[in-house]
mmCIF file of C-alpha atoms and ligand atoms in Angstrom:
data_model
loop_
_atom_site.group_PDB
_atom_site.id
_atom_site.type_symbol
_atom_site.label_atom_id
_atom_site.label_comp_id
_atom_site.label_asym_id
_atom_site.label_seq_id
_atom_site.Cartn_x
_atom_site.Cartn_y
_atom_site.Cartn_z
ATOM 1 C CA MET A 123 134.607 -47.157 61.904
ATOM 2 C CA SER A 124 131.792 -47.767 63.741
ATOM 3 C CA GLN A 125 130.711 -51.479 64.719
ATOM 4 C CA HIS A 126 127.117 -50.576 64.614
ATOM 5 C CA THR A 127 126.777 -48.908 60.879
ATOM 6 C CA ALA A 128 126.654 -51.491 58.446
ATOM 7 C CA HIS A 129 128.416 -51.194 55.384
ATOM 8 C CA ARG A 130 126.213 -51.590 52.697
ATOM 9 C CA ILE A 131 127.813 -54.556 50.117
ATOM 10 C CA ALA A 132 126.489 -55.532 46.746
ATOM 11 C CA VAL A 133 126.742 -58.989 46.535
ATOM 12 C CA ILE A 134 127.243 -60.823 42.983
ATOM 13 C CA GLY A 135 127.697 -64.813 43.956
ATOM 14 C CA GLY A 136 127.253 -65.219 40.008
ATOM 15 C CA ASP A 137 127.826 -68.699 38.246
ATOM 16 C CA GLY A 138 129.279 -72.331 39.496
ATOM 17 C CA ILE A 139 130.521 -72.016 42.997
ATOM 18 C CA GLY A 140 130.577 -68.325 43.171
ATOM 19 C CA PRO A 141 127.624 -68.351 45.257
ATOM 20 C CA GLU A 142 128.916 -70.814 47.475
ATOM 21 C CA VAL A 143 132.246 -68.967 48.043
ATOM 22 C CA THR A 144 130.892 -65.718 48.670
ATOM 23 C CA ALA A 145 128.651 -67.163 51.178
ATOM 24 C CA ALA A 146 131.036 -68.835 53.255
ATOM 25 C CA ALA A 147 132.917 -65.433 53.205
ATOM 26 C CA LEU A 148 129.934 -63.347 54.561
ATOM 27 C CA GLU A 149 129.715 -66.373 57.296
ATOM 28 C CA VAL A 150 133.123 -65.234 58.140
ATOM 29 C CA VAL A 151 132.173 -61.386 58.400
ATOM 30 C CA ALA A 152 129.443 -61.635 60.043
ATOM 31 C CA ALA A 153 131.501 -63.882 63.132
ATOM 32 C CA THR A 154 133.684 -60.939 63.516
ATOM 33 C CA GLY A 155 130.905 -58.705 64.135
ATOM 34 C CA VAL A 156 131.323 -56.660 61.769
ATOM 35 C CA ALA A 157 127.377 -55.909 60.333
ATOM 36 C CA LEU A 158 126.844 -55.544 56.749
ATOM 37 C CA GLU A 159 123.858 -55.294 55.021
ATOM 38 C CA THR A 160 123.922 -57.135 51.999
ATOM 39 C CA THR A 161 122.107 -56.604 48.846
ATOM 40 C CA GLU A 162 122.362 -59.491 46.183
ATOM 41 C CA PHE A 163 122.392 -58.958 42.430
ATOM 42 C CA ASP A 164 121.801 -61.768 40.029
ATOM 43 C CA LEU A 165 124.256 -61.376 37.267
ATOM 44 C CA GLY A 166 126.368 -63.876 35.363
ATOM 45 C CA ALA A 167 125.794 -66.617 32.929
ATOM 46 C CA ALA A 168 122.948 -68.287 34.613
ATOM 47 C CA ARG A 169 120.829 -64.900 34.330
ATOM 48 C CA TYR A 170 121.926 -64.004 31.094
ATOM 49 C CA LEU A 171 120.608 -67.628 29.804
ATOM 50 C CA ARG A 172 117.781 -66.905 31.483
ATOM 51 C CA ASP A 173 116.737 -63.589 30.545
ATOM 52 C CA GLY A 174 119.123 -62.012 28.170
ATOM 53 C CA PHE A 175 120.405 -59.266 30.779
ATOM 54 C CA VAL A 176 123.690 -58.579 31.168
ATOM 55 C CA LEU A 177 124.214 -55.299 32.909
ATOM 56 C CA ASP A 178 122.813 -51.821 31.777
ATOM 57 C CA ASP A 179 123.384 -48.160 33.242
ATOM 58 C CA ALA A 180 121.439 -48.442 36.222
ATOM 59 C CA THR A 181 122.249 -51.705 37.531
ATOM 60 C CA LEU A 182 126.069 -50.490 37.192
ATOM 61 C CA SER A 183 125.118 -47.100 39.073
ATOM 62 C CA ALA A 184 123.308 -49.303 41.638
ATOM 63 C CA LEU A 185 126.272 -51.133 42.190
ATOM 64 C CA GLY A 186 128.494 -48.755 42.363
ATOM 65 C CA SER A 187 127.038 -46.706 45.022
ATOM 66 C CA HIS A 188 127.271 -49.119 47.578
ATOM 67 C CA ASP A 189 130.241 -49.026 49.852
ATOM 68 C CA ALA A 190 131.899 -51.901 48.319
ATOM 69 C CA ILE A 191 130.707 -54.981 46.237
ATOM 70 C CA LEU A 192 131.577 -58.807 46.763
ATOM 71 C CA LEU A 193 131.526 -60.988 43.657
ATOM 72 C CA GLY A 194 132.345 -64.862 43.381
ATOM 73 C CA ALA A 195 132.525 -66.092 39.793
ATOM 74 C CA ILE A 196 131.261 -64.975 36.494
ATOM 75 C CA GLY A 197 131.017 -67.604 33.495
ATOM 76 C CA PRO A 198 129.678 -70.343 31.777
ATOM 77 C CA ALA A 199 130.136 -73.739 32.275
ATOM 78 C CA ILE A 200 133.571 -74.874 29.826
ATOM 79 C CA GLY A 201 132.468 -76.508 26.566
ATOM 80 C CA ASP A 202 128.756 -74.295 26.937
ATOM 81 C CA THR A 203 128.763 -72.833 23.420
ATOM 82 C CA ARG A 204 125.440 -70.742 24.244
ATOM 83 C CA ILE A 205 127.278 -67.440 25.436
ATOM 84 C CA PRO A 206 129.546 -66.048 22.901
ATOM 85 C CA GLY A 207 133.008 -65.789 24.015
ATOM 86 C CA GLY A 208 133.985 -62.178 25.452
ATOM 87 C CA LEU A 209 130.152 -61.440 26.135
ATOM 88 C CA LEU A 210 130.198 -61.639 29.816
ATOM 89 C CA GLU A 211 134.073 -61.063 30.103
ATOM 90 C CA ARG A 212 133.340 -57.409 28.503
ATOM 91 C CA GLY A 213 129.338 -56.778 29.220
ATOM 92 C CA LEU A 214 129.857 -57.645 32.933
ATOM 93 C CA LEU A 215 133.076 -57.950 34.673
ATOM 94 C CA LEU A 216 135.030 -55.001 32.545
ATOM 95 C CA ARG A 217 132.335 -53.015 32.183
ATOM 96 C CA ILE A 218 132.084 -52.874 36.233
ATOM 97 C CA ARG A 219 135.692 -52.426 36.284
ATOM 98 C CA PHE A 220 135.926 -49.889 33.266
ATOM 99 C CA GLY A 221 132.161 -48.205 34.337
ATOM 100 C CA LEU A 222 133.470 -47.567 37.727
ATOM 101 C CA ASP A 223 136.993 -46.510 37.445
ATOM 102 C CA LEU A 224 137.925 -49.404 39.104
ATOM 103 C CA TYR A 225 141.553 -48.692 38.008
ATOM 104 C CA ILE A 226 143.978 -50.806 40.163
ATOM 105 C CA ASN A 227 143.806 -54.576 40.701
ATOM 106 C CA TYR A 228 145.615 -55.446 44.039
ATOM 107 C CA ARG A 229 146.499 -58.871 44.010
ATOM 108 C CA PRO A 230 148.423 -59.911 47.151
ATOM 109 C CA PHE A 231 150.037 -63.544 47.722
ATOM 110 C CA ARG A 232 150.910 -65.388 50.327
ATOM 111 C CA ALA A 233 152.767 -68.567 49.476
ATOM 112 C CA THR A 234 151.309 -71.823 51.285
ATOM 113 C CA PRO A 235 153.571 -74.558 53.226
ATOM 114 C CA GLY A 236 154.849 -76.283 50.839
ATOM 115 C CA SER A 237 154.254 -74.386 47.526
ATOM 116 C CA LEU A 238 157.342 -73.744 45.138
ATOM 117 C CA ALA A 239 157.413 -69.971 46.927
ATOM 118 C CA GLU A 240 157.326 -71.226 50.396
ATOM 119 C CA GLY A 241 157.768 -68.378 52.666
ATOM 120 C CA CYS A 242 157.038 -65.639 50.323
ATOM 121 C CA GLU A 243 154.917 -62.733 50.216
ATOM 122 C CA PHE A 244 154.379 -60.411 47.464
ATOM 123 C CA ALA A 245 151.919 -58.529 45.595
ATOM 124 C CA ILE A 246 150.752 -57.229 41.766
ATOM 125 C CA VAL A 247 149.614 -54.061 41.395
ATOM 126 C CA ARG A 248 148.156 -54.649 37.613
ATOM 127 C CA GLU A 249 146.761 -51.519 35.829
ATOM 128 C CA ASN A 250 142.825 -52.085 35.618
ATOM 129 C CA THR A 251 141.154 -50.267 32.795
ATOM 130 C CA GLU A 252 143.753 -49.768 30.170
ATOM 131 C CA GLY A 253 146.381 -51.451 28.111
ATOM 132 C CA PRO A 254 145.130 -54.427 25.265
ATOM 133 C CA TYR A 255 141.547 -54.613 27.310
ATOM 134 C CA ALA A 256 140.402 -51.205 26.446
ATOM 135 C CA GLY A 257 139.335 -52.835 23.427
ATOM 136 C CA GLU A 258 141.080 -50.536 20.786
ATOM 137 C CA GLY A 259 141.131 -52.117 17.256
ATOM 138 C CA GLY A 260 139.175 -53.815 15.008
ATOM 139 C CA VAL A 261 138.590 -56.010 11.785
ATOM 140 C CA LEU A 262 138.746 -55.549 8.434
ATOM 141 C CA ARG A 263 137.683 -57.579 5.399
ATOM 142 C CA SER A 264 136.031 -60.160 7.695
ATOM 143 C CA GLY A 265 135.867 -63.799 6.922
ATOM 144 C CA THR A 266 138.035 -62.730 3.592
ATOM 145 C CA PRO A 267 141.584 -64.260 2.262
ATOM 146 C CA GLN A 268 142.757 -60.808 3.376
ATOM 147 C CA GLU A 269 141.050 -60.271 7.035
ATOM 148 C CA ILE A 270 142.866 -58.145 9.045
ATOM 149 C CA ALA A 271 142.255 -57.761 12.681
ATOM 150 C CA THR A 272 144.118 -55.120 15.029
ATOM 151 C CA GLN A 273 144.368 -55.100 18.359
ATOM 152 C CA GLY A 274 145.855 -51.962 20.204
ATOM 153 C CA SER A 275 146.801 -50.925 23.680
ATOM 154 C CA VAL A 276 146.152 -47.633 25.439
ATOM 155 C CA ASN A 277 148.649 -46.483 27.795
ATOM 156 C CA THR A 278 147.961 -42.892 29.098
ATOM 157 C CA ARG A 279 150.130 -41.086 30.943
ATOM 158 C CA PHE A 280 147.619 -40.272 33.413
ATOM 159 C CA GLY A 281 146.168 -44.017 33.973
ATOM 160 C CA VAL A 282 150.340 -45.079 34.310
ATOM 161 C CA GLU A 283 151.023 -42.776 36.627
ATOM 162 C CA ARG A 284 148.080 -43.164 39.061
ATOM 163 C CA CYS A 285 149.041 -46.727 38.817
ATOM 164 C CA ILE A 286 152.677 -46.572 39.368
ATOM 165 C CA ARG A 287 152.092 -44.206 42.531
ATOM 166 C CA TYR A 288 149.709 -46.662 44.193
ATOM 167 C CA ALA A 289 152.110 -49.349 43.866
ATOM 168 C CA PHE A 290 154.357 -46.974 45.680
ATOM 169 C CA GLU A 291 151.906 -46.219 48.476
ATOM 170 C CA ARG A 292 151.556 -49.945 48.644
ATOM 171 C CA ALA A 293 155.236 -50.633 48.835
ATOM 172 C CA ILE A 294 155.944 -47.892 51.724
ATOM 173 C CA THR A 295 153.770 -49.574 53.890
ATOM 174 C CA LEU A 296 156.210 -53.072 53.291
ATOM 175 C CA PRO A 297 159.055 -54.049 55.712
ATOM 176 C CA ARG A 298 161.528 -53.684 52.716
ATOM 177 C CA PRO A 299 159.662 -51.701 50.329
ATOM 178 C CA LYS A 300 160.439 -52.568 46.954
ATOM 179 C CA VAL A 301 158.706 -51.735 43.690
ATOM 180 C CA THR A 302 159.911 -53.936 40.334
ATOM 181 C CA LEU A 303 158.380 -52.602 37.084
ATOM 182 C CA VAL A 304 157.506 -55.482 34.400
ATOM 183 C CA HIS A 305 157.022 -54.815 31.260
ATOM 184 C CA LYS A 306 158.673 -55.524 27.473
ATOM 185 C CA THR A 307 160.488 -52.590 26.673
ATOM 186 C CA ASN A 308 162.713 -54.191 24.578
ATOM 187 C CA VAL A 309 160.128 -54.875 22.207
ATOM 188 C CA LEU A 310 156.996 -52.551 23.091
ATOM 189 C CA THR A 311 159.052 -49.746 22.754
ATOM 190 C CA PHE A 312 156.321 -47.010 22.687
ATOM 191 C CA ALA A 313 154.360 -47.942 25.742
ATOM 192 C CA GLY A 314 157.212 -49.627 27.490
ATOM 193 C CA ASP A 315 159.133 -46.003 27.556
ATOM 194 C CA LEU A 316 156.131 -44.346 28.580
ATOM 195 C CA TRP A 317 155.799 -46.761 32.000
ATOM 196 C CA ARG A 318 159.806 -46.468 32.377
ATOM 197 C CA ARG A 319 159.819 -42.882 32.238
ATOM 198 C CA VAL A 320 156.692 -42.781 34.784
ATOM 199 C CA MET A 321 158.419 -44.987 36.973
ATOM 200 C CA ALA A 322 161.518 -43.229 37.081
ATOM 201 C CA GLU A 323 159.918 -40.058 37.919
ATOM 202 C CA VAL A 324 157.260 -41.453 40.781
ATOM 203 C CA SER A 325 160.044 -43.395 41.973
ATOM 204 C CA SER A 326 162.030 -40.227 42.727
ATOM 205 C CA GLU A 327 159.872 -39.157 45.725
ATOM 206 C CA TYR A 328 160.211 -42.269 47.292
ATOM 207 C CA PRO A 329 163.890 -42.364 47.861
ATOM 208 C CA THR A 330 163.292 -45.443 50.429
ATOM 209 C CA VAL A 331 161.682 -47.524 48.403
ATOM 210 C CA GLU A 332 164.030 -49.851 46.119
ATOM 211 C CA VAL A 333 163.423 -50.089 42.663
ATOM 212 C CA ASP A 334 163.780 -52.812 40.000
ATOM 213 C CA TYR A 335 162.689 -53.606 36.271
ATOM 214 C CA GLN A 336 162.293 -56.890 34.220
ATOM 215 C CA HIS A 337 160.960 -57.892 31.062
ATOM 216 C CA VAL A 338 158.074 -59.784 31.725
ATOM 217 C CA ASP A 339 159.424 -63.112 30.757
ATOM 218 C CA ALA A 340 162.486 -62.688 32.602
ATOM 219 C CA ALA A 341 159.609 -61.800 35.537
ATOM 220 C CA CYS A 342 158.030 -65.195 34.694
ATOM 221 C CA ILE A 343 161.458 -67.123 35.166
ATOM 222 C CA TYR A 344 162.181 -65.363 38.628
ATOM 223 C CA LEU A 345 158.654 -65.870 39.889
ATOM 224 C CA VAL A 346 159.262 -69.724 39.750
ATOM 225 C CA GLU A 347 163.205 -69.757 40.828
ATOM 226 C CA ASP A 348 163.340 -66.611 43.080
ATOM 227 C CA PRO A 349 159.978 -65.154 44.295
ATOM 228 C CA LYS A 350 161.514 -63.505 47.533
ATOM 229 C CA ARG A 351 163.073 -61.023 45.389
ATOM 230 C CA TYR A 352 159.500 -59.328 44.889
ATOM 231 C CA GLY A 353 157.972 -56.975 47.287
ATOM 232 C CA ILE A 354 155.436 -55.476 45.051
ATOM 233 C CA LEU A 355 155.484 -55.872 40.895
ATOM 234 C CA VAL A 356 153.690 -53.134 38.728
ATOM 235 C CA THR A 357 152.671 -53.752 35.928
ATOM 236 C CA ASP A 358 150.165 -53.127 32.663
ATOM 237 C CA ASN A 359 146.856 -54.913 32.572
ATOM 238 C CA LEU A 360 147.410 -58.054 30.198
ATOM 239 C CA PHE A 361 150.695 -58.360 31.710
ATOM 240 C CA GLY A 362 149.185 -58.265 35.063
ATOM 241 C CA ASP A 363 146.830 -60.707 34.445
ATOM 242 C CA ILE A 364 149.020 -63.505 33.315
ATOM 243 C CA LEU A 365 151.638 -62.931 35.891
ATOM 244 C CA SER A 366 148.843 -63.180 38.372
ATOM 245 C CA ASP A 367 147.923 -66.984 37.210
ATOM 246 C CA LEU A 368 151.342 -67.890 37.173
ATOM 247 C CA ALA A 369 152.051 -66.334 40.867
ATOM 248 C CA GLY A 370 148.590 -68.162 41.913
ATOM 249 C CA ALA A 371 150.138 -71.360 40.717
ATOM 250 C CA VAL A 372 153.648 -71.058 42.773
ATOM 251 C CA THR A 373 151.943 -69.637 45.927
ATOM 252 C CA GLY A 374 149.615 -72.755 46.319
ATOM 253 C CA GLY A 375 146.968 -72.599 43.501
ATOM 254 C CA ILE A 376 144.916 -70.094 42.299
ATOM 255 C CA GLY A 377 142.324 -71.522 45.139
ATOM 256 C CA TYR A 378 144.086 -69.172 47.041
ATOM 257 C CA ALA A 379 144.356 -65.966 45.503
ATOM 258 C CA ALA A 380 141.961 -62.868 46.364
ATOM 259 C CA SER A 381 141.686 -59.889 44.577
ATOM 260 C CA ALA A 382 140.637 -55.980 44.896
ATOM 261 C CA ASN A 383 139.568 -54.149 41.950
ATOM 262 C CA LEU A 384 140.167 -50.686 43.538
ATOM 263 C CA ASN A 385 139.123 -46.998 42.834
ATOM 264 C CA PRO A 386 141.099 -45.606 45.583
ATOM 265 C CA PRO A 387 139.998 -42.326 45.640
ATOM 266 C CA ARG A 388 136.398 -44.092 46.526
ATOM 267 C CA VAL A 389 134.476 -42.271 44.022
ATOM 268 C CA ASN A 390 132.554 -45.427 43.064
ATOM 269 C CA ALA A 391 132.497 -48.715 45.491
ATOM 270 C CA SER A 392 135.499 -50.652 44.875
ATOM 271 C CA LEU A 393 135.022 -55.165 43.925
ATOM 272 C CA PHE A 394 136.104 -57.723 45.666
ATOM 273 C CA GLU A 395 136.657 -61.096 44.106
ATOM 274 C CA PRO A 396 138.512 -64.606 44.162
ATOM 275 C CA VAL A 397 140.705 -64.747 41.269
ATOM 276 C CA HIS A 398 139.515 -68.234 39.990
ATOM 277 C CA GLY A 399 136.833 -68.530 38.259
ATOM 278 C CA ALA A 400 133.147 -70.751 38.264
ATOM 279 C CA ALA A 401 134.548 -73.956 38.541
ATOM 280 C CA HIS A 402 131.047 -75.587 37.125
ATOM 281 C CA ASP A 403 132.295 -79.404 37.842
ATOM 282 C CA ILE A 404 132.356 -79.397 41.563
ATOM 283 C CA VAL A 405 129.495 -76.919 41.804
ATOM 284 C CA GLY A 406 126.896 -78.599 45.282
ATOM 285 C CA THR A 407 129.693 -81.205 45.746
ATOM 286 C CA ASN A 408 131.489 -79.131 48.902
ATOM 287 C CA ARG A 409 134.861 -79.061 46.717
ATOM 288 C CA ALA A 410 135.052 -75.540 46.592
ATOM 289 C CA ASN A 411 137.981 -73.513 48.474
ATOM 290 C CA PRO A 412 136.344 -70.568 49.770
ATOM 291 C CA LEU A 413 139.761 -69.263 51.053
ATOM 292 C CA ALA A 414 140.399 -66.987 48.530
ATOM 293 C CA ALA A 415 136.929 -65.584 48.733
ATOM 294 C CA ILE A 416 137.405 -65.140 52.193
ATOM 295 C CA VAL A 417 140.484 -62.946 51.819
ATOM 296 C CA SER A 418 139.213 -61.412 49.118
ATOM 297 C CA SER A 419 136.358 -60.122 52.041
ATOM 298 C CA VAL A 420 139.538 -59.752 54.183
ATOM 299 C CA LEU A 421 140.677 -57.057 51.688
ATOM 300 C CA MET A 422 137.226 -55.586 51.694
ATOM 301 C CA LEU A 423 137.167 -54.904 55.396
ATOM 302 C CA GLU A 424 140.472 -53.175 55.355
ATOM 303 C CA HIS A 425 139.085 -50.749 52.586
ATOM 304 C CA LEU A 426 135.734 -50.108 54.463
ATOM 305 C CA GLY A 427 138.424 -49.546 57.444
ATOM 306 C CA GLU A 428 137.336 -52.143 59.530
ATOM 307 C CA ASN A 429 141.420 -53.263 60.174
ATOM 308 C CA GLU A 430 140.965 -55.251 63.448
ATOM 309 C CA ALA A 431 138.038 -57.697 61.497
ATOM 310 C CA ALA A 432 140.592 -58.077 58.999
ATOM 311 C CA GLN A 433 143.234 -58.799 60.994
ATOM 312 C CA ARG A 434 141.253 -62.090 63.237
ATOM 313 C CA ILE A 435 140.022 -63.090 59.785
ATOM 314 C CA ARG A 436 143.804 -62.809 58.444
ATOM 315 C CA THR A 437 145.701 -64.874 61.168
ATOM 316 C CA ALA A 438 142.805 -67.277 61.201
ATOM 317 C CA VAL A 439 143.530 -67.842 57.340
ATOM 318 C CA ALA A 440 147.439 -67.904 58.355
ATOM 319 C CA ASP A 441 146.923 -70.441 61.034
ATOM 320 C CA PHE A 442 145.132 -72.653 59.314
ATOM 321 C CA ASP A 443 147.073 -75.540 58.182
ATOM 322 C CA GLY A 444 143.843 -78.040 57.667
ATOM 323 C CA ASP A 445 143.626 -80.359 54.381
ATOM 324 C CA THR A 446 141.525 -78.543 52.491
ATOM 325 C CA VAL A 447 140.333 -81.360 49.874
ATOM 326 C CA ALA A 448 139.333 -83.560 52.979
ATOM 327 C CA LEU A 449 137.390 -80.737 54.766
ATOM 328 C CA GLY A 450 135.648 -79.211 52.085
ATOM 329 C CA THR A 451 133.906 -75.827 51.609
ATOM 330 C CA THR A 452 132.009 -76.399 54.898
ATOM 331 C CA GLY A 453 134.641 -77.806 56.758
ATOM 332 C CA ILE A 454 137.299 -75.309 55.805
ATOM 333 C CA THR A 455 134.603 -72.138 56.979
ATOM 334 C CA LYS A 456 133.783 -74.216 59.907
ATOM 335 C CA GLU A 457 137.524 -74.260 60.538
ATOM 336 C CA ILE A 458 138.405 -70.417 59.986
ATOM 337 C CA LEU A 459 135.500 -69.734 62.267
ATOM 338 C CA ARG A 460 136.554 -71.320 64.896
ATOM 339 C CA ARG A 461 139.805 -69.819 65.037
ATOM 340 C CA ILE A 462 137.949 -65.936 65.281
HETATM 341 C C1 LIG B 283 140.870 -62.086 35.754
HETATM 342 C C2 LIG B 283 139.916 -62.455 34.520
HETATM 343 C C3 LIG B 283 139.387 -61.615 33.491
HETATM 344 C C4 LIG B 283 140.733 -60.780 33.257
HETATM 345 C C5 LIG B 283 138.653 -62.157 32.529
HETATM 346 C C6 LIG B 283 137.597 -63.182 33.334
HETATM 347 C C7 LIG B 283 137.916 -60.859 31.664
HETATM 348 O O1 LIG B 283 140.883 -63.919 34.061
HETATM 349 O O2 LIG B 283 140.334 -61.256 36.339
HETATM 350 O O3 LIG B 283 142.010 -62.117 36.097
HETATM 351 O O4 LIG B 283 141.212 -61.215 32.303
HETATM 352 O O5 LIG B 283 141.132 -59.631 33.863
HETATM 353 MN MN1 LIG B 284 142.972 -63.522 35.217
#
């Protein structure tokens, strides 16, 4: 792609350390010479507390018509009860994921030296628009002793198939192509059966890819005890959410974990964000680790076809061996810039 046409990026710095880490990521991208035309979108907890706005259709479609969206973090400080739980999650983050059909949540992990999974590299492909996140369910007889709460899980053949297919497409780019389906087929028999059958069908089209299956509880053990067995893990929305925090922890901490919320056919902008939260307790103290946001911007550059720039940042991050605590946000960013 031409270095001269600027990519139009919607930036949602968001709350807490979000704006600090997206600023660092944008500085690093700028150093590669890739031109970005950024538009800031003021969204998140602070915005909601100021004027009650979460997201509307016009803003959603404005976001979706960019070339990509870079997001820092969304959420109030822990213990701040002014925002009802789930309001921003469902009203903003999930609304963007569902509204723009960002049906893949791709989360690559590369273990840092000294971490439990040292030497390992693997990725989670999480279905991002269905499962329990679809919000099926409700409450009856609310507040009474007979109260009933149900929470369904939506699994469509279409949704499962496009997710598993994406996992295989990722896998064939690996030196040792392998896809592990993670589910709980022994208990969640209806959804599990669908995932397993679609896995068998799709895998037959990819004879060079090794396939494996694990129950999600077993996967939790293996992620800690034998993470080198993995290439791509593919799983549903909720299992993927939980497993990616565990994967972050064993590969060096959530401060390093990046993610891409993808619309692979590129009908709408895809969204790139660090997995970590807003960490209000360290705002403005230069203690936020920008590496997860920087790696998220690498995923963004790859999606935009800027592979050379992406590779330069990737190498700089891989070579970085500084003390993140001593260096702080600005120090880490300078170290990455120096290596580009
Ligand atoms: C994540 C987050 C979100 C999720 C929350 C904030 C809704 O935990 O991106 O992993 O559960 O998907
Ligand atoms: Mn999560």
